[in-house]
Coordinates of N, CA and C in Angstrom, one line a residue:
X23 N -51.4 108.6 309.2 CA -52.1 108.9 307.9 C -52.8 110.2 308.1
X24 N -52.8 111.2 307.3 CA -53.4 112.3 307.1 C -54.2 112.3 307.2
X25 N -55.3 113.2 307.9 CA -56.7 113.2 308.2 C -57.7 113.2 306.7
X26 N -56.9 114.2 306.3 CA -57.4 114.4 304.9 C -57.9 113.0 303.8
X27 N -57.5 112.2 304.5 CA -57.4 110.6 303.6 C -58.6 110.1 304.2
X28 N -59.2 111.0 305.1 CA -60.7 109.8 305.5 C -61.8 110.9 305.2
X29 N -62.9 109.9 305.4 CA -64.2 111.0 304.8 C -65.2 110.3 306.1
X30 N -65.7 111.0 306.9 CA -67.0 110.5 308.0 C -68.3 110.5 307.2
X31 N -69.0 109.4 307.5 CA -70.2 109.6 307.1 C -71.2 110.2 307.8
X32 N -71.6 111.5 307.4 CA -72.6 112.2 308.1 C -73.9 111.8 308.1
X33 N -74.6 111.7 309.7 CA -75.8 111.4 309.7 C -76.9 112.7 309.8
X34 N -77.5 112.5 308.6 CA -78.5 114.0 308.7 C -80.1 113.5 309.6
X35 N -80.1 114.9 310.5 CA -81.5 115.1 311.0 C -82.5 114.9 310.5
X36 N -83.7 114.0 310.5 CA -84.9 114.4 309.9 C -86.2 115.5 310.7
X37 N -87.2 115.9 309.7 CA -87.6 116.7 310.1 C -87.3 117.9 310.3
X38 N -87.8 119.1 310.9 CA -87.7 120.4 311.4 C -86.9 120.4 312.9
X39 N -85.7 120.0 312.5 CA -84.8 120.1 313.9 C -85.4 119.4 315.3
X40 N -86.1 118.4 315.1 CA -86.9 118.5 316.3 C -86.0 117.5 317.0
X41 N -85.9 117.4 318.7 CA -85.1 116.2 319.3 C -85.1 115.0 318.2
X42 N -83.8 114.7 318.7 CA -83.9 113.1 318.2 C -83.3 112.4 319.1
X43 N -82.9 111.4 319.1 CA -82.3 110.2 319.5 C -82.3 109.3 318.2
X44 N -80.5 109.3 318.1 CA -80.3 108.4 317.1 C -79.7 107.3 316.8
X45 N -79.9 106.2 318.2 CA -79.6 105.7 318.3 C -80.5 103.9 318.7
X46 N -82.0 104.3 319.0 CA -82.9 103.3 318.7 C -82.8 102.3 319.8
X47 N -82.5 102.5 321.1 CA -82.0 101.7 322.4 C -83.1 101.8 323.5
X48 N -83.6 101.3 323.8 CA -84.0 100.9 325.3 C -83.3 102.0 326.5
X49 N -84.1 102.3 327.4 CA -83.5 103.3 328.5 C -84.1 102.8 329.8
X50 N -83.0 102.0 330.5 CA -83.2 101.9 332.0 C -83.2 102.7 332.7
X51 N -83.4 103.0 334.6 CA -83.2 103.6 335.2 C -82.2 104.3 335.9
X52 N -82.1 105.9 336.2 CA -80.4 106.2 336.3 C -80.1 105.5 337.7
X53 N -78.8 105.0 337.6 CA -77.8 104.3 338.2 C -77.0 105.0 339.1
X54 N -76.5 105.1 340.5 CA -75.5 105.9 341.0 C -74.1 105.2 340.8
X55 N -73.8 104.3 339.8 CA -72.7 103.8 339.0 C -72.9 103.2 338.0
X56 N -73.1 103.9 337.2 CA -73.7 103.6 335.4 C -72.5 102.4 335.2
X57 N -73.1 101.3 334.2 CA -72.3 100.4 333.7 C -71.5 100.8 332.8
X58 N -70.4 100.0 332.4 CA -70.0 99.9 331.0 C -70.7 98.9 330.1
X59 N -71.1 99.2 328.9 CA -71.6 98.6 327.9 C -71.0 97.3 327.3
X60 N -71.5 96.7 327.2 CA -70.5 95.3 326.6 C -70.0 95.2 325.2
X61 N -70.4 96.5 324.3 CA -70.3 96.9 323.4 C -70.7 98.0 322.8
X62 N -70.3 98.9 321.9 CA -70.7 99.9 320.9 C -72.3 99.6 320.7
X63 N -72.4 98.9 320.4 CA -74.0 98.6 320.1 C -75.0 98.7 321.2
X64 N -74.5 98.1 322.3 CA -75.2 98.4 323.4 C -75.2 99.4 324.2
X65 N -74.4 100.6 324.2 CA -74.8 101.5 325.0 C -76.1 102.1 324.9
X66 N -76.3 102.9 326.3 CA -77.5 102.8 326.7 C -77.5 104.4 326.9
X67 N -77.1 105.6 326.1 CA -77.3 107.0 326.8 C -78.4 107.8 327.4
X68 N -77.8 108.6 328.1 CA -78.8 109.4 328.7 C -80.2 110.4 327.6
X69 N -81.1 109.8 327.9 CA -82.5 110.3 327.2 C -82.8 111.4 327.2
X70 N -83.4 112.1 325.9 CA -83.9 113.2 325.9 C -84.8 113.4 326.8
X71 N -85.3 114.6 327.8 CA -86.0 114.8 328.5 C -85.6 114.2 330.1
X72 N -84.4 113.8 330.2 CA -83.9 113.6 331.4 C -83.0 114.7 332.2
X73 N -82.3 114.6 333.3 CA -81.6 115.8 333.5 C -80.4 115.7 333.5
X74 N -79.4 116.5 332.4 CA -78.5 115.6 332.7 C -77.1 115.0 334.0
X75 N -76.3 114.0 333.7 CA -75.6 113.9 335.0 C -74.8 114.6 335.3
X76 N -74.1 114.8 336.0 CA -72.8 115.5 337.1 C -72.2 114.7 336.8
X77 N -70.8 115.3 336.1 CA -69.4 114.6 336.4 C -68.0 115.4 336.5
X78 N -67.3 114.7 336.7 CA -65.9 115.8 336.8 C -64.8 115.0 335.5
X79 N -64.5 116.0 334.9 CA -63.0 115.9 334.1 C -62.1 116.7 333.8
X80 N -60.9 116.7 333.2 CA -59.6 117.3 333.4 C -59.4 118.5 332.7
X81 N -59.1 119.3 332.6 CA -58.3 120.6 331.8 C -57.1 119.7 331.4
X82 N -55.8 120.4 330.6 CA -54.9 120.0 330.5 C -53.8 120.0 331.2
X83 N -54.0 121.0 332.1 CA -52.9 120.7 333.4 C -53.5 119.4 334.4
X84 N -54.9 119.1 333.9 CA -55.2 118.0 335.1 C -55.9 118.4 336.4
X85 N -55.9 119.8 336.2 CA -57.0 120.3 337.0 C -58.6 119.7 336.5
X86 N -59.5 119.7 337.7 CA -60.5 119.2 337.6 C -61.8 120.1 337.2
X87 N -62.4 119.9 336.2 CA -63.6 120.3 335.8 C -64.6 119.6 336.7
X88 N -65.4 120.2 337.3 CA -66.8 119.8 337.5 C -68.1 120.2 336.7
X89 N -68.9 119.5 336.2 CA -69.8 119.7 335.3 C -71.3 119.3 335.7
X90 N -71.8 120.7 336.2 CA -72.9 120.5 337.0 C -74.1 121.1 336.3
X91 N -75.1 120.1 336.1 CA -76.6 120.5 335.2 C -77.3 121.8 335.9
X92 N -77.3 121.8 337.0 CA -77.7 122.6 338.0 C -77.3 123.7 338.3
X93 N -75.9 124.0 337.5 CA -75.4 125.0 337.9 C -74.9 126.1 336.3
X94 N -75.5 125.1 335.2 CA -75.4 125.7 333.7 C -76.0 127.3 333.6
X95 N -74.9 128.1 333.2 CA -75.4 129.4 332.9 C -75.6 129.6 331.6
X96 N -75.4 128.7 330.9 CA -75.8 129.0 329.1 C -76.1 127.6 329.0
X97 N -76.8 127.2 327.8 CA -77.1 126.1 326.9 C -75.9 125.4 327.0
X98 N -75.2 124.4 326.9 CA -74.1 123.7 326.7 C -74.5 122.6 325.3
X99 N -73.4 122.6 325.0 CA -73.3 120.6 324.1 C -72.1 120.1 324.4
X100 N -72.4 119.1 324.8 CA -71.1 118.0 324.9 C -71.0 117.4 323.5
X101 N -69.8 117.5 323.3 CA -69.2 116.4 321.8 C -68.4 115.7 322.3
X102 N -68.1 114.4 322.6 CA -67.4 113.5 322.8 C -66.5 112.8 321.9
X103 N -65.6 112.3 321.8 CA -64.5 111.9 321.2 C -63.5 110.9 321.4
X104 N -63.3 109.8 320.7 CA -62.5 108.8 321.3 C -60.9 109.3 321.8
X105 N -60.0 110.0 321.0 CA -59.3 110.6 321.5 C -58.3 110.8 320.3
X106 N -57.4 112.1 320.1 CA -56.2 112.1 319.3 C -55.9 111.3 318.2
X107 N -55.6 109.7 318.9 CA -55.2 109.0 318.1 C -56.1 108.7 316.9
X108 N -57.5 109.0 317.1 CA -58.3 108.7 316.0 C -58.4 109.8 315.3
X109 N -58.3 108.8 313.5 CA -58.6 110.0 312.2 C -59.4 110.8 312.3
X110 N -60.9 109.8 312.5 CA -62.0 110.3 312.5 C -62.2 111.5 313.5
X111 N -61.7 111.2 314.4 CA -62.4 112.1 315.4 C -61.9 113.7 314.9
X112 N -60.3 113.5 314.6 CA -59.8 114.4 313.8 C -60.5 115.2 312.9
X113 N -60.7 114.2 311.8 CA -61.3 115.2 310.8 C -63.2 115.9 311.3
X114 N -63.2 115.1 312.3 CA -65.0 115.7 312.9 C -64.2 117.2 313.4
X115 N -63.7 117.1 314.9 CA -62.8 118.2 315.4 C -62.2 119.5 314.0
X116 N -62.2 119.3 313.2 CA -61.6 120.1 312.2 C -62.7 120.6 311.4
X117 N -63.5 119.9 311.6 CA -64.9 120.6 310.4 C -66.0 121.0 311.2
X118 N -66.2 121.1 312.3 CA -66.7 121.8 313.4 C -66.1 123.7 313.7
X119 N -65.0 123.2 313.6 CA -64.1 124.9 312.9 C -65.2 125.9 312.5
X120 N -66.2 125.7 311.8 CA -67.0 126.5 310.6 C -68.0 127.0 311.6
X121 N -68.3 126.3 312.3 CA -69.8 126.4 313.1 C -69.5 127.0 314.5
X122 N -68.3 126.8 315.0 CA -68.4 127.2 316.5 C -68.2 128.8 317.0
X123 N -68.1 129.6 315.9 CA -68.1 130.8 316.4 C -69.8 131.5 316.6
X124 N -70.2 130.9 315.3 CA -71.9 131.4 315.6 C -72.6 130.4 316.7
X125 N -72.0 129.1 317.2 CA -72.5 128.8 317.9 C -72.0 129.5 319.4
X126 N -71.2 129.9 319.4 CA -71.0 130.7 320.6 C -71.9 131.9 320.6
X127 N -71.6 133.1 319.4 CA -72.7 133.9 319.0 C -73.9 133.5 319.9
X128 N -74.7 132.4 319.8 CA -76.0 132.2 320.3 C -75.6 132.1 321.6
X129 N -74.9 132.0 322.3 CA -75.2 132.2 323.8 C -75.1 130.8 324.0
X130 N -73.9 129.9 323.0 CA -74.6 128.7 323.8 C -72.8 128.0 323.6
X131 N -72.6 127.5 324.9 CA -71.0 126.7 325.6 C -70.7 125.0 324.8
X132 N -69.6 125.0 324.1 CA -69.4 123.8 323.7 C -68.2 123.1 324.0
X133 N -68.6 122.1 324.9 CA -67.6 121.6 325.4 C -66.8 119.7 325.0
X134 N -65.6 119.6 324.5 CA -65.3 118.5 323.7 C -64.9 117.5 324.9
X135 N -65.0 116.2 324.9 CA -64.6 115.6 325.9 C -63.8 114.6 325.3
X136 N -62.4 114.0 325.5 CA -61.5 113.3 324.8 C -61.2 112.0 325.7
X137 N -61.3 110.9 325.6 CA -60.6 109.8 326.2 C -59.5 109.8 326.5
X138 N -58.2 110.9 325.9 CA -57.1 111.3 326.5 C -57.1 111.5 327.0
X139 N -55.7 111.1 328.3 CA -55.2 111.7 329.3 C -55.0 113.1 329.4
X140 N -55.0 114.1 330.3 CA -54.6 115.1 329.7 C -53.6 115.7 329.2
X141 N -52.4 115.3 329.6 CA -50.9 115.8 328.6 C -51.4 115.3 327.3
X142 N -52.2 114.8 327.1 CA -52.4 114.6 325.4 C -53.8 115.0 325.2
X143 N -54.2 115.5 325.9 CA -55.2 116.3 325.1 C -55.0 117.2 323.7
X144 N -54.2 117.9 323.5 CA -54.0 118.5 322.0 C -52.6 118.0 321.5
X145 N -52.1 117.6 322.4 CA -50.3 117.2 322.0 C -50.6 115.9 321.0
X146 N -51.6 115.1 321.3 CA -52.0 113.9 320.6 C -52.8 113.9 319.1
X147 N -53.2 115.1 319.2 CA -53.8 115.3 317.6 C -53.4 115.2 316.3
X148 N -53.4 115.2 315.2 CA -52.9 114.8 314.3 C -52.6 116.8 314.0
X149 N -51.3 116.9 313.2 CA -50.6 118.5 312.9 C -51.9 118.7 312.0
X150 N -52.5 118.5 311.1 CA -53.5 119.1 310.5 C -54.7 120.1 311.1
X151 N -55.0 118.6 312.6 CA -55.8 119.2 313.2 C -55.4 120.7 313.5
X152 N -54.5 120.3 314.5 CA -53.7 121.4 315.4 C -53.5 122.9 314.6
X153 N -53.7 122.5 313.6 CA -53.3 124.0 312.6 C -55.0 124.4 312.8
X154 N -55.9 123.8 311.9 CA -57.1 123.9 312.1 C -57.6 124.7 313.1
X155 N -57.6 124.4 314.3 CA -58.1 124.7 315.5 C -57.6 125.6 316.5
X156 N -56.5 126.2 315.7 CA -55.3 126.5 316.2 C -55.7 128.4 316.5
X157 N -56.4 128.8 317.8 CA -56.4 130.2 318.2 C -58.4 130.0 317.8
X158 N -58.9 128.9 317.8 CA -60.1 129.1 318.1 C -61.2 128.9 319.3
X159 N -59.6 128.6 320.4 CA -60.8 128.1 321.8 C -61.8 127.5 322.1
X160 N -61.2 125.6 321.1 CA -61.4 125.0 321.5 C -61.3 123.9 323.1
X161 N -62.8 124.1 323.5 CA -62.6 123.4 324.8 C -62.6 122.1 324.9
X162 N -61.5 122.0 325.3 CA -60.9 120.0 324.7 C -60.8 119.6 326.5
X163 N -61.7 118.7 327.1 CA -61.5 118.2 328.4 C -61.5 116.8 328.3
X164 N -59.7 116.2 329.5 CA -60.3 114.7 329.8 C -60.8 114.0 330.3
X165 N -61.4 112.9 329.6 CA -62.4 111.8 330.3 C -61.6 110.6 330.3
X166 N -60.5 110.7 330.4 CA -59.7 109.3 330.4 C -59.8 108.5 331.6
X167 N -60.7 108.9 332.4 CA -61.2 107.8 333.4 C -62.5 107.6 333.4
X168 N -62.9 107.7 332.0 CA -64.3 107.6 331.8 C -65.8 107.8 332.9
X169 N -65.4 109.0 333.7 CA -66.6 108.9 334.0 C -67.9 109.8 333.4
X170 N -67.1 110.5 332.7 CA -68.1 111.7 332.0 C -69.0 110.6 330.9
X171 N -68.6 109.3 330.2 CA -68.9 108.7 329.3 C -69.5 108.0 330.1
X172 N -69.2 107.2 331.3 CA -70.3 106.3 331.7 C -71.1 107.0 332.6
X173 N -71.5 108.4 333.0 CA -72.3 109.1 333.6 C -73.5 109.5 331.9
X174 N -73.1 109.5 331.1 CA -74.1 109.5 329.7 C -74.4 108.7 329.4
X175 N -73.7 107.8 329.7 CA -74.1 106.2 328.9 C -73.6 106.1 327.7
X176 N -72.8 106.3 327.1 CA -72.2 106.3 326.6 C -70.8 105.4 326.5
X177 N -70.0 104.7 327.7 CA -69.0 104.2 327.7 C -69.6 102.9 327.6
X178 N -68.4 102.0 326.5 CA -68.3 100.9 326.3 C -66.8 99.9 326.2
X179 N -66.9 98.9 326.9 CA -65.9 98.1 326.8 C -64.9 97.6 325.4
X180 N -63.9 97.9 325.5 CA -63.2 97.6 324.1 C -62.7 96.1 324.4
X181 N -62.6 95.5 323.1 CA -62.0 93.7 323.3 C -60.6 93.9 323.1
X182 N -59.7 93.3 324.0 CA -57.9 92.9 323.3 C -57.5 93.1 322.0
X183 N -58.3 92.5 321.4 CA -57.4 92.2 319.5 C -57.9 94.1 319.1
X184 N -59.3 95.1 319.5 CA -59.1 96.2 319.1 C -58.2 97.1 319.8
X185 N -57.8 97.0 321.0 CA -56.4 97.6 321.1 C -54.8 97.2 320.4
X186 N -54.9 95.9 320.2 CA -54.0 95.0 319.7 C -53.9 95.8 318.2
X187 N -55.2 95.9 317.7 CA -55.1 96.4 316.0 C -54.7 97.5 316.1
X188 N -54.6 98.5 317.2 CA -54.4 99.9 317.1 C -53.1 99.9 317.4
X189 N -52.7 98.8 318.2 CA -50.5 98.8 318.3 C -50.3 98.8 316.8
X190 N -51.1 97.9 316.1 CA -50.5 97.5 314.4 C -50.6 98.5 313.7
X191 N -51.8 99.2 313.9 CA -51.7 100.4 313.1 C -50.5 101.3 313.1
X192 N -50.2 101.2 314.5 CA -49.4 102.4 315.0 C -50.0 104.1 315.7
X193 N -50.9 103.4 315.8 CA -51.6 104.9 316.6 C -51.4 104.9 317.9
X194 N -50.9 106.0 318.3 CA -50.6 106.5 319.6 C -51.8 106.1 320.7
X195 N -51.8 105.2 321.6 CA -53.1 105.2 322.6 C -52.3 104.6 323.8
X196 N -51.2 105.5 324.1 CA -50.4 105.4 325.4 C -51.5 106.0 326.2
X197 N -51.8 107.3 325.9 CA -52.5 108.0 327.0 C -54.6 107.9 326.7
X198 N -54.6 107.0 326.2 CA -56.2 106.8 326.2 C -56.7 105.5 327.3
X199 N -58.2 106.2 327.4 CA -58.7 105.2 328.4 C -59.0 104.2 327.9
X200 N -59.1 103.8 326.7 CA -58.6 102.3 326.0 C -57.5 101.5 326.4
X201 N -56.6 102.0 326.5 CA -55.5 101.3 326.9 C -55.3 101.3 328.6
X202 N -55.8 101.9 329.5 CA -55.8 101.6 330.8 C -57.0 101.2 331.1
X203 N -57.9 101.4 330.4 CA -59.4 100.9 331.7 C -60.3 100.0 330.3
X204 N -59.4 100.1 329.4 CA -60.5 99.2 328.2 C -61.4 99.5 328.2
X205 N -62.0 101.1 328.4 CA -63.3 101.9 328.1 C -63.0 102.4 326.8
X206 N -63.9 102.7 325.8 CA -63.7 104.2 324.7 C -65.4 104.6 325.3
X207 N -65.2 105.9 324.9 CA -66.8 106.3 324.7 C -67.3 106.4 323.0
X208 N -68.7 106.2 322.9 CA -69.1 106.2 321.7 C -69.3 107.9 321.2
X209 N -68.7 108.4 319.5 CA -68.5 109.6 319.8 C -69.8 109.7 320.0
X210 N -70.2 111.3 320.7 CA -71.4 111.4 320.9 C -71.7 113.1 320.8
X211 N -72.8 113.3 320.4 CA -73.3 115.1 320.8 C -74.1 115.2 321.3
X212 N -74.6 115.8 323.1 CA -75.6 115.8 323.9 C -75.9 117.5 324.2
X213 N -77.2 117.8 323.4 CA -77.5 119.2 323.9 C -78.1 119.0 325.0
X214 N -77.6 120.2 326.1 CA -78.3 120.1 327.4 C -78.7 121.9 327.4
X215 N -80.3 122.1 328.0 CA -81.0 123.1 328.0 C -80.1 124.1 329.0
X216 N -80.1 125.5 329.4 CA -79.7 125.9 330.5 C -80.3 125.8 332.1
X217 N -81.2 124.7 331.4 CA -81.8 124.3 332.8 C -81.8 123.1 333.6
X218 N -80.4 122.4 332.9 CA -80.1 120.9 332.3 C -80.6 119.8 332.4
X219 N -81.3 120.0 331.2 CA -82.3 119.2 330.5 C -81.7 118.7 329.1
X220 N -81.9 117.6 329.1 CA -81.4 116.6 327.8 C -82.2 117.4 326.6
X221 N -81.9 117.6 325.4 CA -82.8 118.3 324.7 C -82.8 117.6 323.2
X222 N -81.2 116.8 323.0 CA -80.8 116.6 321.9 C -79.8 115.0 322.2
X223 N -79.8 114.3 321.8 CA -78.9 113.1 321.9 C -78.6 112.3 320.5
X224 N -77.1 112.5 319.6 CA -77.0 112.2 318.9 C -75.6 110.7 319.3
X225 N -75.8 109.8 318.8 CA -74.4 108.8 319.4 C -74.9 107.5 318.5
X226 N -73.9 107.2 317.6 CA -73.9 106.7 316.5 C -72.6 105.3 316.6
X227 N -72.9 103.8 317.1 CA -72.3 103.0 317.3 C -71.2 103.3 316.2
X228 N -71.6 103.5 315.1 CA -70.2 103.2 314.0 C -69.5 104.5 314.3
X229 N -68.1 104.5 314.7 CA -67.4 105.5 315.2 C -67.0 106.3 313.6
X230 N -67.4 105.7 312.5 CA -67.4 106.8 310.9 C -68.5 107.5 311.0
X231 N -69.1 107.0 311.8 CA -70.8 108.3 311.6 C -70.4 109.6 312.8
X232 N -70.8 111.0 311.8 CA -70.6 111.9 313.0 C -71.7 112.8 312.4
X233 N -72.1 113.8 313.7 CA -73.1 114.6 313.0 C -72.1 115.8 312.6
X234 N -72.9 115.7 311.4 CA -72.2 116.8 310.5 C -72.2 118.3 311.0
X235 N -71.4 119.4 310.6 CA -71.1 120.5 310.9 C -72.7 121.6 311.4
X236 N -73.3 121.7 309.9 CA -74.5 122.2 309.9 C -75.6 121.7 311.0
X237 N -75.7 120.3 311.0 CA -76.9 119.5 311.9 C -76.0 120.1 313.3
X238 N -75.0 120.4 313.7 CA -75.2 121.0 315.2 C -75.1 122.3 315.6
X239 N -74.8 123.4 314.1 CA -75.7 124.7 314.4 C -76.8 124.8 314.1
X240 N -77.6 123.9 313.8 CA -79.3 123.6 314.0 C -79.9 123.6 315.1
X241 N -78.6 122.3 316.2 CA -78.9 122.0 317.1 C -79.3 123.2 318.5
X242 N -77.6 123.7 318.2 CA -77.4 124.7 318.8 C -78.6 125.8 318.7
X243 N -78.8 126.5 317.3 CA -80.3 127.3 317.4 C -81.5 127.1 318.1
X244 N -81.7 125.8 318.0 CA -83.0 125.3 319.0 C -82.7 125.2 320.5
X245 N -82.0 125.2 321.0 CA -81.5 124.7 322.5 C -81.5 126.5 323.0
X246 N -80.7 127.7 322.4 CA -80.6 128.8 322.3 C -81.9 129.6 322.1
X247 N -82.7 129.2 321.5 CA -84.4 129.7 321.2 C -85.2 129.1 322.7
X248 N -84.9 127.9 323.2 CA -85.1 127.4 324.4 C -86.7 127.1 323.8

């Protein structure tokens, strides 16, 4: 189905930009093997004002990213993404288009993390996207072994019948970590300072909620202003 046929519900910031966390959860202490969540509702991410974690994930040849807080030369944000096969993520990934050149402007690195494997990192997207995004250098990396999502807190356990419903649909989730490790991550946006420092944590259990275009060149300005 055409991306064009869904509409995300955007969650707006309150206030003067200031951190949020929007997600209303309890925060235990970091783990040197973070759990999986027993559900969307329960994840547990990583807190504003913590540092963030170290993990490694894929380029699309499968080479390995390492992603070290310690070693950030600009501002970063992670946007997380269940993968390809989802509309939503689609139409979020497409309306991001508008914002990411001034957010680069500011001096500050945005990096997308997909539950795809990596041969399907962009081969899995819906043609709408792909046109969209098409010569704007977007940085699409995989987390199809979830550890980028369970190093955030962020990764949660999917049940049988929701992979089951995604065969019925017909969406492609040959190459997601849904269908091999029954992880998705909840989508998510985490500003990290250049000194990596949690600064911003947005992750919204209902996979229709995303932060909207404008709410993360807001983000981006404050993280960049330092």
């Amino acid at each position: 189905m055409p991306v064009s046929r869904f509409s995300i519900h955007s969650a707006r910031l309150r206030g003067r930009w200031a951190w949020a966390l929007l997600v209303g959860l309890p925060f235990g202490l970091a783990q040197a093997e973070p759990p999986v969540a027993a559900s969307a509702e329960s994840i547990r991410p990583v807190a504003v004002g913590e540092r963030a974690p170290d993990f490694v994930v894929r380029n699309v040849a499968g080479e390995p990213y390492a992603f070290a807080a310690d070693a950030l030369e600009r501002p970063t944000i992670l946007v997380s993404f269940r993968g390809g096969w989802c509309p939503y993520c689609n139409l979020h990934l497409s309306e991001l288009r508008h914002v990411l050149p001034e957010i680069r402007a500011l001096g500050v690195d945005v990096l997308f993390l997909s539950g795809d494997r990596p041969e399907q990192l962009y081969k899995s997207l819906e043609e709408d996207t792909k046109e969209a995004i098409a010569g704007r250098d977007y940085r699409i990396f995989s987390d199809a072994r979830a550890e980028a999502a369970r190093a955030l807190g962020i990764a949660f356990r999917v049940a049988d019948r929701t992979v089951a419903r995604r065969h019925e649909k017909g969406q492609d989730i040959a190459g997601s970590s849904m269908l091999e490790h029954r992880i998705l991550p909840v989508p998510a946006v985490i500003a990290i300072d250049r000194n990596g420092i949690v600064r911003f944590v947005f992750a919204a259990a209902d996979y229709k909620i995303r932060l909207p275009a404008a709410d993360l060149l807001a983000v981006a300005e404050s993280i960049a202003a330092g």
